């Protein structure tokens, strides 16, 4: 029995929604560059924009369609740039606007799209508007741009409500005059009040500033946030709201008014596209409970795409993966968008470690599963995002000493349970010892996070020289994805298989199968695989292995 998952609209529906022209973003593969950990050109131990420019030929060789740059704006770096003090400039730590323009020109020559990370939910406590608010009186227009409120209890000494911040502690901090201000992350990141029209106008200005410099779009941080319940009431379960990074307070998340912002931003992007025919992309970090709610963000007049995190969060289990894939395609298909698949990002434990920890076989099995998952993701209909270092098979660095940790989660909670430093350690490029080519090695200067000795095994020069490496698997998968018409956007049909195996066809004769178990099973088709995540004899699909075949099924 073959089951077809709806993954695209019919021709008449596509024509009605203006989707007949191919849009590059619908099946693009984007590489996430965490700038401070990619490549350091100045020898200060921190990656920068010139380092990104120097690394563009490497990314072109890998075969990605574009890059997403983590925030490089002026910032006190309390949350590594997600506390923005000026949305229209470059922090000297990373370069300047002239260097940004050089990066854009280099990317354009290589045919690489460039997306910027925009942070509209909150800013830095050093942003000029927030400094003005602190110096202004309660009830002033300056304070109306944020969420200031009187406290409760005697002398207003208790926060206005019981909300918890997602990075630990209360979501309110008291200002010098006794009022409190809201921050859903850290006190250094006050939340904007999007019910104030000045905020929306200011972000229009910000988007236009960067679009005028040629960017191809924006990754939107906390895209389901922005609006808070207008009455700021108590939460029924504030501890649950802050228990994990993805368990969010519904009173501060996914409010209906947020969709109006994305319609406004979509119209602004379409204005630029109408001038020159070049698509500008809006892709949102949307953390919501269901695929159906996720689909609301990618309706034809809202975001072009939104990261679908359920695949990232699924356990290594065939039934779980199939359920996630089917729900995503079923609910998102009708919107006219395509699913945006991710296996990792700068907030998550690296895939090799995430898949390896539950298994007694250890990291070897984790690496095999990560390779198989990568091949599966690249075979799915829609777009895919790759976090830097995943193409090298980097594991999570789990033994960083407390005194080097910089994650605000650790500073606010004292716990290592949810910290993100381990996936942000600077990339190894070459050599046998730190800094592994990441920085120029100025005497006394070390990478901003220490690299373990075993990173030598994962350095890019070694990966490029070894045809069995993660890098070659990604490169070969990306090449085939672009050369085979069956892959990218399109339909998917499931094949009946034995338990623990997923198999499906793409288009005319491309078969992808994944063995989630550890024991070999018969391959679903005969012949030599076109590409496999590990050794794959004819007629056999080994455990923790994915493979692609061209077949007449």
PDB file of N, CA, C and O in Angstrom, residues 22-32 63-68 111-115 216 279 281 283 304-305 307 338-342 377-386 478 481-482 487-490:
ATOM      1  N   UNK A  22       8.860  30.037 -10.040  1.00  0.00           N
ATOM      2  CA  UNK A  22       9.665  29.361  -9.029  1.00  0.00           C
ATOM      3  C   UNK A  22      10.257  30.382  -8.074  1.00  0.00           C
ATOM      4  O   UNK A  22      10.824  31.387  -8.480  1.00  0.00           O
ATOM      5  N   UNK A  23      10.119  30.122  -6.792  1.00  0.00           N
ATOM      6  CA  UNK A  23      10.690  30.968  -5.757  1.00  0.00           C
ATOM      7  C   UNK A  23      11.865  30.221  -5.136  1.00  0.00           C
ATOM      8  O   UNK A  23      11.700  29.090  -4.663  1.00  0.00           O
ATOM      9  N   UNK A  24      13.027  30.831  -5.147  1.00  0.00           N
ATOM     10  CA  UNK A  24      14.249  30.141  -4.726  1.00  0.00           C
ATOM     11  C   UNK A  24      14.151  29.562  -3.330  1.00  0.00           C
ATOM     12  O   UNK A  24      14.739  28.525  -3.030  1.00  0.00           O
ATOM     13  N   UNK A  25      13.389  30.218  -2.467  1.00  0.00           N
ATOM     14  CA  UNK A  25      13.350  29.811  -1.068  1.00  0.00           C
ATOM     15  C   UNK A  25      12.556  28.540  -0.823  1.00  0.00           C
ATOM     16  O   UNK A  25      12.697  27.905   0.223  1.00  0.00           O
ATOM     17  N   UNK A  26      11.723  28.135  -1.766  1.00  0.00           N
ATOM     18  CA  UNK A  26      10.809  27.019  -1.517  1.00  0.00           C
ATOM     19  C   UNK A  26      11.540  25.702  -1.283  1.00  0.00           C
ATOM     20  O   UNK A  26      11.069  24.856  -0.523  1.00  0.00           O
ATOM     21  N   UNK A  27      12.681  25.519  -1.904  1.00  0.00           N
ATOM     22  CA  UNK A  27      13.450  24.278  -1.703  1.00  0.00           C
ATOM     23  C   UNK A  27      14.920  24.586  -1.418  1.00  0.00           C
ATOM     24  O   UNK A  27      15.793  23.748  -1.637  1.00  0.00           O
ATOM     25  N   UNK A  28      15.196  25.773  -0.913  1.00  0.00           N
ATOM     26  CA  UNK A  28      16.576  26.188  -0.657  1.00  0.00           C
ATOM     27  C   UNK A  28      17.177  25.425   0.516  1.00  0.00           C
ATOM     28  O   UNK A  28      16.472  24.985   1.429  1.00  0.00           O
ATOM     29  N   UNK A  29      18.493  25.301   0.496  1.00  0.00           N
ATOM     30  CA  UNK A  29      19.251  24.796   1.640  1.00  0.00           C
ATOM     31  C   UNK A  29      20.109  25.952   2.146  1.00  0.00           C
ATOM     32  O   UNK A  29      20.973  26.459   1.419  1.00  0.00           O
ATOM     33  N   UNK A  30      19.845  26.372   3.366  1.00  0.00           N
ATOM     34  CA  UNK A  30      20.504  27.538   3.966  1.00  0.00           C
ATOM     35  C   UNK A  30      21.425  27.071   5.088  1.00  0.00           C
ATOM     36  O   UNK A  30      21.062  26.207   5.885  1.00  0.00           O
ATOM     37  N   UNK A  31      22.599  27.661   5.142  1.00  0.00           N
ATOM     38  CA  UNK A  31      23.629  27.325   6.135  1.00  0.00           C
ATOM     39  C   UNK A  31      23.634  28.413   7.199  1.00  0.00           C
ATOM     40  O   UNK A  31      23.821  29.599   6.889  1.00  0.00           O
ATOM     41  N   UNK A  32      23.416  28.034   8.446  1.00  0.00           N
ATOM     42  CA  UNK A  32      23.424  29.002   9.535  1.00  0.00           C
ATOM     43  C   UNK A  32      24.857  29.287   9.970  1.00  0.00           C
ATOM     44  O   UNK A  32      25.566  28.405  10.447  1.00  0.00           O
ATOM     45  N   UNK A  63      27.915  23.574  -1.353  1.00  0.00           N
ATOM     46  CA  UNK A  63      26.744  23.526  -2.214  1.00  0.00           C
ATOM     47  C   UNK A  63      25.476  24.134  -1.658  1.00  0.00           C
ATOM     48  O   UNK A  63      24.383  23.856  -2.169  1.00  0.00           O
ATOM     49  N   UNK A  64      25.584  24.963  -0.610  1.00  0.00           N
ATOM     50  CA  UNK A  64      24.382  25.564  -0.040  1.00  0.00           C
ATOM     51  C   UNK A  64      23.897  26.706  -0.928  1.00  0.00           C
ATOM     52  O   UNK A  64      24.656  27.276  -1.717  1.00  0.00           O
ATOM     53  N   UNK A  65      22.628  27.059  -0.772  1.00  0.00           N
ATOM     54  CA  UNK A  65      22.034  28.140  -1.559  1.00  0.00           C
ATOM     55  C   UNK A  65      22.194  29.499  -0.900  1.00  0.00           C
ATOM     56  O   UNK A  65      22.141  30.530  -1.577  1.00  0.00           O
ATOM     57  N   UNK A  66      22.326  29.504   0.412  1.00  0.00           N
ATOM     58  CA  UNK A  66      22.414  30.780   1.106  1.00  0.00           C
ATOM     59  C   UNK A  66      22.926  30.604   2.513  1.00  0.00           C
ATOM     60  O   UNK A  66      23.156  29.482   2.989  1.00  0.00           O
ATOM     61  N   UNK A  67      23.122  31.743   3.194  1.00  0.00           N
ATOM     62  CA  UNK A  67      23.575  31.742   4.580  1.00  0.00           C
ATOM     63  C   UNK A  67      22.650  32.613   5.415  1.00  0.00           C
ATOM     64  O   UNK A  67      22.068  33.582   4.927  1.00  0.00           O
ATOM     65  N   UNK A  68      22.512  32.242   6.674  1.00  0.00           N
ATOM     66  CA  UNK A  68      21.812  33.053   7.673  1.00  0.00           C
ATOM     67  C   UNK A  68      22.867  33.456   8.696  1.00  0.00           C
ATOM     68  O   UNK A  68      23.517  32.594   9.292  1.00  0.00           O
ATOM     69  N   UNK A 111      26.740  33.679  -5.977  1.00  0.00           N
ATOM     70  CA  UNK A 111      25.366  33.202  -6.069  1.00  0.00           C
ATOM     71  C   UNK A 111      24.816  32.688  -4.752  1.00  0.00           C
ATOM     72  O   UNK A 111      23.920  31.831  -4.734  1.00  0.00           O
ATOM     73  N   UNK A 112      25.325  33.220  -3.635  1.00  0.00           N
ATOM     74  CA  UNK A 112      24.889  32.798  -2.302  1.00  0.00           C
ATOM     75  C   UNK A 112      23.963  33.864  -1.720  1.00  0.00           C
ATOM     76  O   UNK A 112      24.339  35.036  -1.613  1.00  0.00           O
ATOM     77  N   UNK A 113      22.755  33.475  -1.339  1.00  0.00           N
ATOM     78  CA  UNK A 113      21.810  34.390  -0.704  1.00  0.00           C
ATOM     79  C   UNK A 113      22.269  34.708   0.720  1.00  0.00           C
ATOM     80  O   UNK A 113      22.935  33.884   1.363  1.00  0.00           O
ATOM     81  N   UNK A 114      21.882  35.876   1.224  1.00  0.00           N
ATOM     82  CA  UNK A 114      22.260  36.285   2.570  1.00  0.00           C
ATOM     83  C   UNK A 114      21.021  36.711   3.350  1.00  0.00           C
ATOM     84  O   UNK A 114      20.285  37.617   2.935  1.00  0.00           O
ATOM     85  N   UNK A 115      20.781  36.017   4.475  1.00  0.00           N
ATOM     86  CA  UNK A 115      19.697  36.356   5.392  1.00  0.00           C
ATOM     87  C   UNK A 115      20.292  36.912   6.677  1.00  0.00           C
ATOM     88  O   UNK A 115      21.306  36.403   7.171  1.00  0.00           O
ATOM     89  N   UNK A 216      18.864  39.391   1.223  1.00  0.00           N
ATOM     90  CA  UNK A 216      17.833  38.566   0.589  1.00  0.00           C
ATOM     91  C   UNK A 216      16.699  38.195   1.526  1.00  0.00           C
ATOM     92  O   UNK A 216      15.767  37.497   1.111  1.00  0.00           O
ATOM     93  N   UNK A 279      13.106  37.748  -5.046  1.00  0.00           N
ATOM     94  CA  UNK A 279      12.400  37.395  -3.810  1.00  0.00           C
ATOM     95  C   UNK A 279      13.195  37.804  -2.585  1.00  0.00           C
ATOM     96  O   UNK A 279      14.411  37.593  -2.517  1.00  0.00           O
ATOM     97  N   UNK A 281      13.059  36.915   1.502  1.00  0.00           N
ATOM     98  CA  UNK A 281      12.496  35.835   2.314  1.00  0.00           C
ATOM     99  C   UNK A 281      12.319  36.267   3.760  1.00  0.00           C
ATOM    100  O   UNK A 281      13.197  36.899   4.345  1.00  0.00           O
ATOM    101  N   UNK A 283      11.696  34.132   7.195  1.00  0.00           N
ATOM    102  CA  UNK A 283      11.589  32.810   7.815  1.00  0.00           C
ATOM    103  C   UNK A 283      11.574  32.997   9.323  1.00  0.00           C
ATOM    104  O   UNK A 283      12.442  33.677   9.881  1.00  0.00           O
ATOM    105  N   UNK A 304       7.029  33.749   4.647  1.00  0.00           N
ATOM    106  CA  UNK A 304       7.222  32.784   3.564  1.00  0.00           C
ATOM    107  C   UNK A 304       7.429  31.383   4.135  1.00  0.00           C
ATOM    108  O   UNK A 304       6.908  30.399   3.596  1.00  0.00           O
ATOM    109  N   UNK A 305       8.191  31.309   5.230  1.00  0.00           N
ATOM    110  CA  UNK A 305       8.514  30.022   5.843  1.00  0.00           C
ATOM    111  C   UNK A 305       8.623  30.192   7.360  1.00  0.00           C
ATOM    112  O   UNK A 305       8.775  31.308   7.865  1.00  0.00           O
ATOM    113  N   UNK A 307      10.511  27.784  10.640  1.00  0.00           N
ATOM    114  CA  UNK A 307      11.227  26.563  11.005  1.00  0.00           C
ATOM    115  C   UNK A 307      10.274  25.553  11.629  1.00  0.00           C
ATOM    116  O   UNK A 307       9.531  25.882  12.557  1.00  0.00           O
ATOM    117  N   UNK A 338       6.172  25.807   1.876  1.00  0.00           N
ATOM    118  CA  UNK A 338       6.766  24.488   1.953  1.00  0.00           C
ATOM    119  C   UNK A 338       7.338  24.314   3.356  1.00  0.00           C
ATOM    120  O   UNK A 338       7.626  25.289   4.044  1.00  0.00           O
ATOM    121  N   UNK A 339       7.493  23.072   3.776  1.00  0.00           N
ATOM    122  CA  UNK A 339       8.032  22.806   5.105  1.00  0.00           C
ATOM    123  C   UNK A 339       9.501  23.225   5.150  1.00  0.00           C
ATOM    124  O   UNK A 339      10.241  23.039   4.181  1.00  0.00           O
ATOM    125  N   UNK A 340       9.912  23.787   6.278  1.00  0.00           N
ATOM    126  CA  UNK A 340      11.295  24.227   6.477  1.00  0.00           C
ATOM    127  C   UNK A 340      11.906  23.326   7.547  1.00  0.00           C
ATOM    128  O   UNK A 340      11.677  23.524   8.740  1.00  0.00           O
ATOM    129  N   UNK A 341      12.683  22.333   7.119  1.00  0.00           N
ATOM    130  CA  UNK A 341      13.187  21.296   8.013  1.00  0.00           C
ATOM    131  C   UNK A 341      14.486  21.728   8.683  1.00  0.00           C
ATOM    132  O   UNK A 341      15.342  22.357   8.057  1.00  0.00           O
ATOM    133  N   UNK A 342      14.641  21.375   9.937  1.00  0.00           N
ATOM    134  CA  UNK A 342      15.882  21.636  10.667  1.00  0.00           C
ATOM    135  C   UNK A 342      16.189  20.446  11.568  1.00  0.00           C
ATOM    136  O   UNK A 342      15.291  19.817  12.115  1.00  0.00           O
ATOM    137  N   UNK A 377      16.640  14.291   5.811  1.00  0.00           N
ATOM    138  CA  UNK A 377      16.184  15.673   5.710  1.00  0.00           C
ATOM    139  C   UNK A 377      16.362  16.215   4.299  1.00  0.00           C
ATOM    140  O   UNK A 377      15.470  16.890   3.760  1.00  0.00           O
ATOM    141  N   UNK A 378      17.500  15.925   3.679  1.00  0.00           N
ATOM    142  CA  UNK A 378      17.750  16.455   2.344  1.00  0.00           C
ATOM    143  C   UNK A 378      16.861  15.800   1.284  1.00  0.00           C
ATOM    144  O   UNK A 378      16.739  16.329   0.176  1.00  0.00           O
ATOM    145  N   UNK A 379      16.245  14.673   1.605  1.00  0.00           N
ATOM    146  CA  UNK A 379      15.337  14.017   0.661  1.00  0.00           C
ATOM    147  C   UNK A 379      13.898  14.478   0.818  1.00  0.00           C
ATOM    148  O   UNK A 379      13.059  14.161  -0.025  1.00  0.00           O
ATOM    149  N   UNK A 380      13.580  15.202   1.879  1.00  0.00           N
ATOM    150  CA  UNK A 380      12.198  15.611   2.132  1.00  0.00           C
ATOM    151  C   UNK A 380      11.799  16.796   1.260  1.00  0.00           C
ATOM    152  O   UNK A 380      12.636  17.644   0.930  1.00  0.00           O
ATOM    153  N   UNK A 381      10.525  16.923   0.918  1.00  0.00           N
ATOM    154  CA  UNK A 381      10.067  18.069   0.138  1.00  0.00           C
ATOM    155  C   UNK A 381      10.176  19.358   0.950  1.00  0.00           C
ATOM    156  O   UNK A 381       9.870  19.393   2.134  1.00  0.00           O
ATOM    157  N   UNK A 382      10.613  20.423   0.306  1.00  0.00           N
ATOM    158  CA  UNK A 382      10.684  21.714   0.975  1.00  0.00           C
ATOM    159  C   UNK A 382      12.098  22.215   1.115  1.00  0.00           C
ATOM    160  O   UNK A 382      13.003  21.874   0.344  1.00  0.00           O
ATOM    161  N   UNK A 383      12.314  23.053   2.135  1.00  0.00           N
ATOM    162  CA  UNK A 383      13.608  23.678   2.377  1.00  0.00           C
ATOM    163  C   UNK A 383      14.285  23.035   3.578  1.00  0.00           C
ATOM    164  O   UNK A 383      13.641  22.358   4.390  1.00  0.00           O
ATOM    165  N   UNK A 384      15.596  23.263   3.709  1.00  0.00           N
ATOM    166  CA  UNK A 384      16.348  22.709   4.835  1.00  0.00           C
ATOM    167  C   UNK A 384      17.384  23.728   5.296  1.00  0.00           C
ATOM    168  O   UNK A 384      17.951  24.464   4.480  1.00  0.00           O
ATOM    169  N   UNK A 385      17.622  23.751   6.605  1.00  0.00           N
ATOM    170  CA  UNK A 385      18.628  24.630   7.204  1.00  0.00           C
ATOM    171  C   UNK A 385      19.655  23.774   7.932  1.00  0.00           C
ATOM    172  O   UNK A 385      19.300  22.857   8.671  1.00  0.00           O
ATOM    173  N   UNK A 386      20.930  24.091   7.713  1.00  0.00           N
ATOM    174  CA  UNK A 386      22.040  23.336   8.303  1.00  0.00           C
ATOM    175  C   UNK A 386      22.814  24.258   9.236  1.00  0.00           C
ATOM    176  O   UNK A 386      23.259  25.333   8.820  1.00  0.00           O
ATOM    177  N   UNK A 478      23.744  17.451  -1.303  1.00  0.00           N
ATOM    178  CA  UNK A 478      23.339  18.751  -1.837  1.00  0.00           C
ATOM    179  C   UNK A 478      23.480  18.796  -3.352  1.00  0.00           C
ATOM    180  O   UNK A 478      22.629  19.374  -4.053  1.00  0.00           O
ATOM    181  N   UNK A 481      20.645  16.782  -4.771  1.00  0.00           N
ATOM    182  CA  UNK A 481      19.388  17.514  -4.557  1.00  0.00           C
ATOM    183  C   UNK A 481      19.176  18.571  -5.644  1.00  0.00           C
ATOM    184  O   UNK A 481      18.051  18.837  -6.046  1.00  0.00           O
ATOM    185  N   UNK A 482      20.268  19.167  -6.101  1.00  0.00           N
ATOM    186  CA  UNK A 482      20.150  20.181  -7.145  1.00  0.00           C
ATOM    187  C   UNK A 482      20.095  19.577  -8.553  1.00  0.00           C
ATOM    188  O   UNK A 482      19.526  20.173  -9.470  1.00  0.00           O
ATOM    189  N   UNK A 487      13.964  15.733  -6.361  1.00  0.00           N
ATOM    190  CA  UNK A 487      14.192  16.234  -5.008  1.00  0.00           C
ATOM    191  C   UNK A 487      13.848  17.719  -4.906  1.00  0.00           C
ATOM    192  O   UNK A 487      13.577  18.386  -5.888  1.00  0.00           O
ATOM    193  N   UNK A 488      13.880  18.236  -3.673  1.00  0.00           N
ATOM    194  CA  UNK A 488      13.468  19.618  -3.441  1.00  0.00           C
ATOM    195  C   UNK A 488      11.978  19.691  -3.212  1.00  0.00           C
ATOM    196  O   UNK A 488      11.387  18.895  -2.483  1.00  0.00           O
ATOM    197  N   UNK A 489      11.329  20.662  -3.854  1.00  0.00           N
ATOM    198  CA  UNK A 489       9.883  20.796  -3.711  1.00  0.00           C
ATOM    199  C   UNK A 489       9.185  19.689  -4.485  1.00  0.00           C
ATOM    200  O   UNK A 489       9.654  19.255  -5.533  1.00  0.00           O
ATOM    201  N   UNK A 490       8.047  19.200  -3.990  1.00  0.00           N
ATOM    202  CA  UNK A 490       7.308  18.165  -4.700  1.00  0.00           C
ATOM    203  C   UNK A 490       6.560  17.245  -3.770  1.00  0.00           C
ATOM    204  O   UNK A 490       6.321  17.575  -2.614  1.00  0.00           O
TER     205      UNK A 490
END
